[in-house]
Short mmCIF file of C-alpha atoms in Angstrom, two decimals:
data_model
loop_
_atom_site.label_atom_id
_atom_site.label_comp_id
_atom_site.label_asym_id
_atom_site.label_seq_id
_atom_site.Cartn_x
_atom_site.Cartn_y
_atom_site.Cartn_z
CA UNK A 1 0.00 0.00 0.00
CA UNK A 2 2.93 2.15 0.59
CA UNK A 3 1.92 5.95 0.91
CA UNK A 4 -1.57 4.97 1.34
CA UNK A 5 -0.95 2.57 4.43
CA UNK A 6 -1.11 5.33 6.98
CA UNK A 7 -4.50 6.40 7.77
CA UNK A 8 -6.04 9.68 6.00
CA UNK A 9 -3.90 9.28 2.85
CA UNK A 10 -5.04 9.06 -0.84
CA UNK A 11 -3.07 8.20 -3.74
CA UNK A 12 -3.27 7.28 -7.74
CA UNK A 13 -0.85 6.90 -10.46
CA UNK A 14 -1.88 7.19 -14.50
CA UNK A 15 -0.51 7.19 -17.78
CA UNK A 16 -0.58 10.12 -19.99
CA UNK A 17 2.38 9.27 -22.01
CA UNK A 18 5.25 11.15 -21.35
CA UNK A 19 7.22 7.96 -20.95
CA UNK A 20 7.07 6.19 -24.23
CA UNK A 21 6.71 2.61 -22.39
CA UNK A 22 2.80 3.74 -21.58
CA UNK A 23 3.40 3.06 -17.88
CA UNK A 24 2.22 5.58 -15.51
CA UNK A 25 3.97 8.87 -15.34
CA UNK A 26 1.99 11.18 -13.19
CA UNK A 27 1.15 10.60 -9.46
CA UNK A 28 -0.96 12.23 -6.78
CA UNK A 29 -0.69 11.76 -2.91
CA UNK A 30 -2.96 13.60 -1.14
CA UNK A 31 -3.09 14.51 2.93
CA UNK A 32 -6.84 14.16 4.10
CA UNK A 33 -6.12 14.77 7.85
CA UNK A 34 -6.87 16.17 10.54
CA UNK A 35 -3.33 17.71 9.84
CA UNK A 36 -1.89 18.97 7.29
CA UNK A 37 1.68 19.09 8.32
CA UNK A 38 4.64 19.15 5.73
CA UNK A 39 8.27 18.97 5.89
CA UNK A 40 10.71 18.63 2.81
CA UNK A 41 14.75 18.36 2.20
CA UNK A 42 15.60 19.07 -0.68
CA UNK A 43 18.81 18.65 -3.14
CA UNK A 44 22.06 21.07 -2.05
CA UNK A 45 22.70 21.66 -5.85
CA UNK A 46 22.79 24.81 -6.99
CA UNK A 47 21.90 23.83 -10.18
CA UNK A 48 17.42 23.16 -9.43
CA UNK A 49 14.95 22.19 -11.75
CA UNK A 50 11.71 24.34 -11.24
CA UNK A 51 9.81 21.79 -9.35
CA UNK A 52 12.36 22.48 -6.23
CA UNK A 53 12.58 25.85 -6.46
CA UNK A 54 8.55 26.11 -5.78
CA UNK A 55 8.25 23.08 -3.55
CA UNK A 56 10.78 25.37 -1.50
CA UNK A 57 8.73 28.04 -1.60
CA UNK A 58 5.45 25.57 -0.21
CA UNK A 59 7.02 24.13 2.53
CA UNK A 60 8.11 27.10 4.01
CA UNK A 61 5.27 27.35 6.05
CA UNK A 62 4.64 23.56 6.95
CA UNK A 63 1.40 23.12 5.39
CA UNK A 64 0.66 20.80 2.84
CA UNK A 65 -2.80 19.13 1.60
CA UNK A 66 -0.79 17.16 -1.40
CA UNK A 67 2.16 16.45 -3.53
CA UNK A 68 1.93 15.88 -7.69
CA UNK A 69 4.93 13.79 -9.46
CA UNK A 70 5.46 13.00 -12.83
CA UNK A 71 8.31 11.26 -14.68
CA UNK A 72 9.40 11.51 -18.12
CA UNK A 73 10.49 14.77 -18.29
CA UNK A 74 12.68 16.47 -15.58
CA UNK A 75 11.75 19.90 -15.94
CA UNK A 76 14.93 21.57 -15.26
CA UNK A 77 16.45 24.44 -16.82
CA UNK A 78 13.55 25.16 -18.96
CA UNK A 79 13.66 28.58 -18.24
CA UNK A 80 10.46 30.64 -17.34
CA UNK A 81 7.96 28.65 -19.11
CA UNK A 82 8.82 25.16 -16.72
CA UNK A 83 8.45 27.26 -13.85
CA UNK A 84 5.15 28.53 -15.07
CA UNK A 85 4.65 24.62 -15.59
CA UNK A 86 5.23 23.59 -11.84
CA UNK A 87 3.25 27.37 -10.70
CA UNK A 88 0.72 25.75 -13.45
CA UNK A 89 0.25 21.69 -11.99
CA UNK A 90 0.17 23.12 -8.33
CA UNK A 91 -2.69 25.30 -9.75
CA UNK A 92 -4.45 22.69 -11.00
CA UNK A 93 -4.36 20.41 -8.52
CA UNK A 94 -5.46 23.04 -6.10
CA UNK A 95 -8.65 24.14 -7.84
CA UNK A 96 -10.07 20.38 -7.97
CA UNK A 97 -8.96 19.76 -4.60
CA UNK A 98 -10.15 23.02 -3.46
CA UNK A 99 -7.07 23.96 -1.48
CA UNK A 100 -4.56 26.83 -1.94
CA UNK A 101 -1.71 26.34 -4.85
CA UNK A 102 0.42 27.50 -2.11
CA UNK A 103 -0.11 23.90 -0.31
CA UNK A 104 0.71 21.99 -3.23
CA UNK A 105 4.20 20.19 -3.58
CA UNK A 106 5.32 19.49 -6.92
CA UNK A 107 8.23 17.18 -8.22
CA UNK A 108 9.33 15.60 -11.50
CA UNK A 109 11.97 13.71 -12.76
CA UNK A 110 13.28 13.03 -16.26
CA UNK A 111 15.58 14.07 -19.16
CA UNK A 112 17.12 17.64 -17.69
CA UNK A 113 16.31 20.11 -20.26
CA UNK A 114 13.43 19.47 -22.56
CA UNK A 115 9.94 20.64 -22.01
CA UNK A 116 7.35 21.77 -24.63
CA UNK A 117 3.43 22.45 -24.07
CA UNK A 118 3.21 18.70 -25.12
CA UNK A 119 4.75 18.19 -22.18
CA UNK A 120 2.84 20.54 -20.10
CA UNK A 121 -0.76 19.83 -21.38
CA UNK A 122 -0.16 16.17 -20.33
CA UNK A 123 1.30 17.11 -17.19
CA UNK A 124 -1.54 18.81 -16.30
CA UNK A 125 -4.15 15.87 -18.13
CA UNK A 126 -2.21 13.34 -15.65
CA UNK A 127 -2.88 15.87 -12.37
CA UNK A 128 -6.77 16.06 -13.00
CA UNK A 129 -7.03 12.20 -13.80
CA UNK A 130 -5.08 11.33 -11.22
CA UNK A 131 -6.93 13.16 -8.87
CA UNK A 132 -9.88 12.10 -10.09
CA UNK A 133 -8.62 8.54 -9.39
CA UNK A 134 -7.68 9.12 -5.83
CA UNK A 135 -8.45 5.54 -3.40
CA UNK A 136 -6.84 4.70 -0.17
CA UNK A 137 -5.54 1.74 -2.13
CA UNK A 138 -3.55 3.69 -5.03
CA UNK A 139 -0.31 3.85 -3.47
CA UNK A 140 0.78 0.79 -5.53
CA UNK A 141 0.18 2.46 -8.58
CA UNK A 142 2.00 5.94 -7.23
CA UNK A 143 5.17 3.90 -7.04
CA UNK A 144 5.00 3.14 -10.07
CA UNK A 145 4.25 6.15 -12.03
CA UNK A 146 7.27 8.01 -10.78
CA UNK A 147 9.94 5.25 -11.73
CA UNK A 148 12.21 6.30 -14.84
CA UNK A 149 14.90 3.85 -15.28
CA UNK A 150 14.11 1.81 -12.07
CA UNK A 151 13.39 -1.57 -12.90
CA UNK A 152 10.95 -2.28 -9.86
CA UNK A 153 9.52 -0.04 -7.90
CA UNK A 154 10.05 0.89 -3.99
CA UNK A 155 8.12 1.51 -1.22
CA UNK A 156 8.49 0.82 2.51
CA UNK A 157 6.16 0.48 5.69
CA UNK A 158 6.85 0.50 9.37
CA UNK A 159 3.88 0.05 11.94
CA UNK A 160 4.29 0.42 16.03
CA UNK A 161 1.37 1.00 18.52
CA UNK A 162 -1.03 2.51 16.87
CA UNK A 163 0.30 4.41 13.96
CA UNK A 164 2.10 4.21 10.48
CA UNK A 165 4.89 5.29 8.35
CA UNK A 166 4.36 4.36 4.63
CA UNK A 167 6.40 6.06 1.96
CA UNK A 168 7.64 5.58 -1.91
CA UNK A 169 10.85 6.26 -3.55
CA UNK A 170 12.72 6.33 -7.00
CA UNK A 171 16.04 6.55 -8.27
CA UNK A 172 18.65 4.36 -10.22
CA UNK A 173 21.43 6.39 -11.46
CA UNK A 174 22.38 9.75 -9.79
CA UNK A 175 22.28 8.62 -6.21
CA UNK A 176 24.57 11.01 -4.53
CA UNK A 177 23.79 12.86 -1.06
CA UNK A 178 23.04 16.19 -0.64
CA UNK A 179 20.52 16.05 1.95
CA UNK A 180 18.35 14.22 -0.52
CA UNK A 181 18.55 12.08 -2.68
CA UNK A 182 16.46 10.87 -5.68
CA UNK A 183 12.47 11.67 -4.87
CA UNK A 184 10.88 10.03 -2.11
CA UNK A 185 7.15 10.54 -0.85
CA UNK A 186 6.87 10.04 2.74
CA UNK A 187 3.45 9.51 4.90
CA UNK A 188 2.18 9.30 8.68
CA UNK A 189 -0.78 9.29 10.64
CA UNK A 190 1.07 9.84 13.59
CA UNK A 191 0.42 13.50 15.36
CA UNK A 192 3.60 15.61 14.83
CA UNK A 193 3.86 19.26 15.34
CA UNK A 194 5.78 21.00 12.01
CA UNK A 195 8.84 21.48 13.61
CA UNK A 196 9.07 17.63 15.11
CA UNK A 197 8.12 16.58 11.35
CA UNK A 198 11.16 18.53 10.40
CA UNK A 199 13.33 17.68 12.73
CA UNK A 200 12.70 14.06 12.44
CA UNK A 201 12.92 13.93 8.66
CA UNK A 202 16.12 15.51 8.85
CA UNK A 203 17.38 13.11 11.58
CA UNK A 204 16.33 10.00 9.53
CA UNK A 205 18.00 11.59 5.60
CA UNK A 206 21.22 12.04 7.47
CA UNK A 207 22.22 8.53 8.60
CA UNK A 208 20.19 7.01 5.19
CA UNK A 209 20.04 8.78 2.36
CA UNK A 210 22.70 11.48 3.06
CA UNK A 211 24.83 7.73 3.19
CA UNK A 212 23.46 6.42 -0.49
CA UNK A 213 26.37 7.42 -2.62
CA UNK A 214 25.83 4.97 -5.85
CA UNK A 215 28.08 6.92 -8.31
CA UNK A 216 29.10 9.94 -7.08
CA UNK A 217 26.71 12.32 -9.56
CA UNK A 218 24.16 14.56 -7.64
CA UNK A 219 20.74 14.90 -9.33
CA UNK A 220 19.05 18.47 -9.65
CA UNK A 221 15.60 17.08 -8.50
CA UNK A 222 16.34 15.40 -5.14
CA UNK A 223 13.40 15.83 -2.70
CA UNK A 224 12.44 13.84 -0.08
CA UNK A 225 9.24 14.83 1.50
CA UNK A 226 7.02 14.14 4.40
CA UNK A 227 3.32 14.20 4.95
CA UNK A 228 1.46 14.19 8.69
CA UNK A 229 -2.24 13.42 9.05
CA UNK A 230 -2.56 12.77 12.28
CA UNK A 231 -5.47 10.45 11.17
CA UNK A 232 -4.36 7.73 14.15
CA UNK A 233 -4.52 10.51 17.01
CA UNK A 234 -1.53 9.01 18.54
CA UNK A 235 0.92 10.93 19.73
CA UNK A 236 4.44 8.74 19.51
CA UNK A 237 7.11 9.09 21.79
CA UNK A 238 9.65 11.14 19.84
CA UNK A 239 12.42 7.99 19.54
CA UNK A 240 10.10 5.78 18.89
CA UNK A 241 8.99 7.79 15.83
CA UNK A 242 12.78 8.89 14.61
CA UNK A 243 13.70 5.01 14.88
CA UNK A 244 10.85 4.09 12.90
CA UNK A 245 11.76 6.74 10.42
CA UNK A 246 15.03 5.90 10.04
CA UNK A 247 13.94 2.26 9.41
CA UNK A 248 11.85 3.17 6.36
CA UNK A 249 14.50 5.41 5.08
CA UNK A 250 17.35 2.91 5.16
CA UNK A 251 15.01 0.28 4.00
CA UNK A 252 14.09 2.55 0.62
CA UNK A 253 18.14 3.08 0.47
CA UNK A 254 18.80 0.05 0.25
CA UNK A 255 16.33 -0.76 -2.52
CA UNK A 256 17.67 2.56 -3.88
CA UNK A 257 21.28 0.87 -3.97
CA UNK A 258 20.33 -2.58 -5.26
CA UNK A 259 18.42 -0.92 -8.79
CA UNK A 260 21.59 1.46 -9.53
CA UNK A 261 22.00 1.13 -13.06
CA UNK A 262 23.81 -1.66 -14.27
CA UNK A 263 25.12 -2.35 -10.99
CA UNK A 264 26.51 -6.28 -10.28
CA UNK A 265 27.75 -5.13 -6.45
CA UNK A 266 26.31 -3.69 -3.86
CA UNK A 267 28.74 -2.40 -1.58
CA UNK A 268 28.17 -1.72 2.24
CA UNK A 269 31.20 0.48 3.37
CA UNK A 270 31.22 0.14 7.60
CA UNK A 271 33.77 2.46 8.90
CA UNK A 272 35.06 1.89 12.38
CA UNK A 273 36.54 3.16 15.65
CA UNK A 274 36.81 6.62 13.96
CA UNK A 275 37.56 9.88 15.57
CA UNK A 276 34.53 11.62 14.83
CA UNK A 277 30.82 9.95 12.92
CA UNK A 278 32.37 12.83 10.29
CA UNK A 279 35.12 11.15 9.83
CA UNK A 280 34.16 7.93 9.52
CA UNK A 281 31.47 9.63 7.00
CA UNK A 282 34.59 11.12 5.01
CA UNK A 283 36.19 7.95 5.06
CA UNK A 284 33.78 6.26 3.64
CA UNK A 285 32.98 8.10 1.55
CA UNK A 286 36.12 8.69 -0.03
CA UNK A 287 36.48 4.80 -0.80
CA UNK A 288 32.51 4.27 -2.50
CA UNK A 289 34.03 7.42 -4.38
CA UNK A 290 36.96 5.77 -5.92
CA UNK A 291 36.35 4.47 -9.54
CA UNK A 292 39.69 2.18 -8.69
CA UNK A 293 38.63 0.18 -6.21
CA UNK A 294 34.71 0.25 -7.91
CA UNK A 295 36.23 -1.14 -10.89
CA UNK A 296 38.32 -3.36 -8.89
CA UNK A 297 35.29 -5.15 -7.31
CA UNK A 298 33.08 -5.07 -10.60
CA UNK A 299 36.25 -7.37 -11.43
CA UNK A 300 36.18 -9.35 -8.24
CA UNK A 301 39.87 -8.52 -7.39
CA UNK A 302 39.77 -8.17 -3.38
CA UNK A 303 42.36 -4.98 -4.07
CA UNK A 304 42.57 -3.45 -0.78
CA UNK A 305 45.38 -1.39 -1.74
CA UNK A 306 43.01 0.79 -3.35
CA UNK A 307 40.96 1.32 -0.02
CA UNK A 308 44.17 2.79 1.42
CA UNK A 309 45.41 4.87 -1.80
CA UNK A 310 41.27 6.82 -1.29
CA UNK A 311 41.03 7.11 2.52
CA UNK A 312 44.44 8.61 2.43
CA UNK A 313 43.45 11.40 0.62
CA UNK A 314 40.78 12.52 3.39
CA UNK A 315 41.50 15.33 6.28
CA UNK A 316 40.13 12.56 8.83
CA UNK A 317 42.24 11.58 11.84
CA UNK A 318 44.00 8.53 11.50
CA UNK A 319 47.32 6.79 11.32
CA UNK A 320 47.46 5.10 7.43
CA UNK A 321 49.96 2.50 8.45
CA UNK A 322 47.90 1.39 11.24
CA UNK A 323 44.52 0.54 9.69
CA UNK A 324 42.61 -2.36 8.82
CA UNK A 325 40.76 -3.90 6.34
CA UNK A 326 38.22 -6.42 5.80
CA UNK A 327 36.24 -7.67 2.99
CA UNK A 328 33.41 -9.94 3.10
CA UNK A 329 34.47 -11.41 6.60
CA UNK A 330 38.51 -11.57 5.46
CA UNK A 331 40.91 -9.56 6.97
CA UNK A 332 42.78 -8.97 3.91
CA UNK A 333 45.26 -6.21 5.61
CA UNK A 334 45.98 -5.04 8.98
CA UNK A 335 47.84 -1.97 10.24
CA UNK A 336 48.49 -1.09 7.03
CA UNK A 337 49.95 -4.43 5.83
CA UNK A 338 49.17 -7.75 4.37
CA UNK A 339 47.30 -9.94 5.98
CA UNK A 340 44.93 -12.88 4.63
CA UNK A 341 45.31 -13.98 1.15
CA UNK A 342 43.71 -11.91 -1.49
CA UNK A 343 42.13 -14.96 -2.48
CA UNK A 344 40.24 -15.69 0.49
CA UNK A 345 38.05 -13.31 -0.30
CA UNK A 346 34.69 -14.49 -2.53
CA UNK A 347 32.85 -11.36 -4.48
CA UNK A 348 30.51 -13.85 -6.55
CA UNK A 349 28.01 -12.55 -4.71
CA UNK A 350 26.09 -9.28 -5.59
CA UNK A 351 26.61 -8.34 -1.53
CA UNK A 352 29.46 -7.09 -0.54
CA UNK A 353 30.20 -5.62 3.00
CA UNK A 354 33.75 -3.43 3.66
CA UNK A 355 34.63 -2.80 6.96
CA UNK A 356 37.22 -0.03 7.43
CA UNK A 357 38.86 -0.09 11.04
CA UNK A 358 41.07 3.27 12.01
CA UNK A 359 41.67 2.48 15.17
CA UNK A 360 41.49 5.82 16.73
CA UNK A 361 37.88 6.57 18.85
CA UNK A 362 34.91 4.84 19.08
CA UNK A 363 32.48 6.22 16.03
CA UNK A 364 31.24 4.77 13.00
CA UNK A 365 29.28 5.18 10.09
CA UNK A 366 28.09 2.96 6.99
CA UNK A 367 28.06 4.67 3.11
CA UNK A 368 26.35 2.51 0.39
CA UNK A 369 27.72 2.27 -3.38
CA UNK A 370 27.85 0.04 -6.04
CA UNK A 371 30.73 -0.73 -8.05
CA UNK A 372 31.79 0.68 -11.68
CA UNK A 373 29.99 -1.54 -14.60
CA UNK A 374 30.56 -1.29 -18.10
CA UNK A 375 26.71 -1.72 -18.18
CA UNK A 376 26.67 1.66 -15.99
CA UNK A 377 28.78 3.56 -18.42
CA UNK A 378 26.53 2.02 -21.65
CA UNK A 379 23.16 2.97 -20.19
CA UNK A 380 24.26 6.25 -19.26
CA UNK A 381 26.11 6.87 -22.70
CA UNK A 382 22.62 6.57 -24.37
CA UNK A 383 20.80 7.68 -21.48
CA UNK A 384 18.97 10.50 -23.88
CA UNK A 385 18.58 8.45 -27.16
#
């Protein structure tokens, strides 16, 4: 049911063709109540496609009654007439849900750069049929609409004494953090005040997915966004709600990680006994970065010398020649030497867990990525054919 599991949610995808597959392509998720609390993080690029830029502008004041997606067509850099686009949607979703436009999120997701009124009219076509679709059961066919190269789609659920987390994501290619990452549609019936929904939401994108770092290439359409009906009237204590959060986030992340395009490892980089959570964040970071040692495991070749060569290029604290590493349950070096055979190590299989240990404090952090494919570098070659 995913967005549409919580109570006082509504959802519906259609197809109005501006993917050529005739899936669906434009999605509606509207907030019934009591509330009507929003919260939103949004991409750090300074390069953002319209959609962001007035989404911004609506959650400002924490109120939102809905959120309208489409895929197939990015709207970015499309200059004054895609922003009149976006100003045009949330209009139109406003007057035939008789709410303000001002309460009306907006996202899409697409080729960056093209938009025509083709483009717009069916934008617009999908937004009143979709609406005009709206069941407490469409949340199945939400996830779907706003999938562009996915191959499945994602959604997530977390339930705990009395109220609900559901929520929807895409993304493939692009997954890099900057306080968001790909779009993701979050929902609760649990009460929240504005300023818990924000606080929590930024909580859960930090340690999930803030830590999704597929390829290294930051989208200009990242939102992640969260909707509050307070439909259960439960109040949850505060943990309890950030943990459950944080579950559904790093559950979508991982799905998130597993679809990258052309992808044949997923990689889960654990960085230990740092310093500072920043620096085992840098650390990590610094290794899903490196096309070396992504290359390296596309080729199963256990090359831990590459792990060494990228976190010694980060400001974190740490001694390089005392520093160990293990892959998939072999210490293959430790303090900054050989250890186990290389060919100890097994990466047949699409998992495959790092653990970085710098020996230095007590804080950790995890970073997912993928390795380097040369199906990655042909679908994104002819991404736009």
């Amino acid at each position: 049911m995913s967005v549409t599991a919580p109570q006082g949610f509504e959802a519906a995808g259609v197809a109005v063709g501006l993917k050529s597959t005739g899936n669906p392509d434009v999605a509606v998720v509207v907030n019934r109540g009591p509330l009507k609390v929003g919260a939103a993080v949004f991409t750090s690029n300074r390069a953002k496609a319209n959609p962001i830029i007035w989404s911004q502008q609506v959650v400002a004041d924490r109120t939102v009654e809905a959120i309208v997606l489409n895929s197939g067509g990015a709207n970015c850099f499309t200059g004054s007439f895609g922003f009149q686009t976006t100003h045009q949607t949330a209009e139109k979703a406003a007057e035939l849900l008789d709410v303000s436009a001002s309460d009306i999120l907006v996202c899409s997701t697409g080729l960056i750069g093209t938009g025509d009124e083709a483009f717009r009219a069916k934008v617009l076509t999908g937004t009143e049929q979709a609406i005009a679709e709206l069941n407490a059961d469409g949340g199945a066919a939400a996830s779907e609409a706003i999938m562009t190269t996915d191959s499945v789609s994602k959604i997530s659920t977390y339930q705990r004494d009395g109220w609900t987390i559901g929520a929807m994501a895409k993304g493939a290619g692009m997954l890099a953090p900057g306080l968001a990452t790909m779009l993701v549609v979050i929902t609760t019936d649990a009460v929240l005040t504005p300023v818990e929904a924000d606080e929590h939401l930024r909580a859960a994108t930090r340690v999930s997915f803030d830590r999704l770092d597929s390829d290294g290439c930051m989208s200009t359409n990242d939102q992640v966004s969260l909707l509050v009906s307070g439909a259960s009237g439960v109040e949850p204590e505060a943990e309890a709600f950030r943990l459950g959060l944080i579950d559904v986030c790093t559950n979508l992340a991982v799905q998130l990680q597993a679809d990258a395009e052309g992808a044949s490892h997923d990689i889960t980089i654990q960085v230990i006994h740092a310093a500072s959570e920043d620096d085992a964040v840098e650390v990590g970071r610094s290794v899903a970065r490196n096309n070396l040692f992504k290359a390296a495991i596309f080729g199963n070749d256990p090359n831990w010398g590459r792990v060494l060569a990228a976190i010694g290029t980060t400001r974190a604290e740490f001694d390089p020649y005392d520093v160990d590493v293990e892959i998939n349950g072999v210490r293959v070096c430790t303090e900054g030497g050989p250890d186990r055979p290389r060919e100890d190590v097994d990466l047949t299989p699409r998992a495959t867990n790092v653990t970085i240990d710098l020996r230095v404090g007590e804080e950790a952090a995890t970073i997912y990525t993928n390795d380097l494919t040369h199906d990655y570098v042909h679908e994104n070659s002819a991404y736009s054919s």
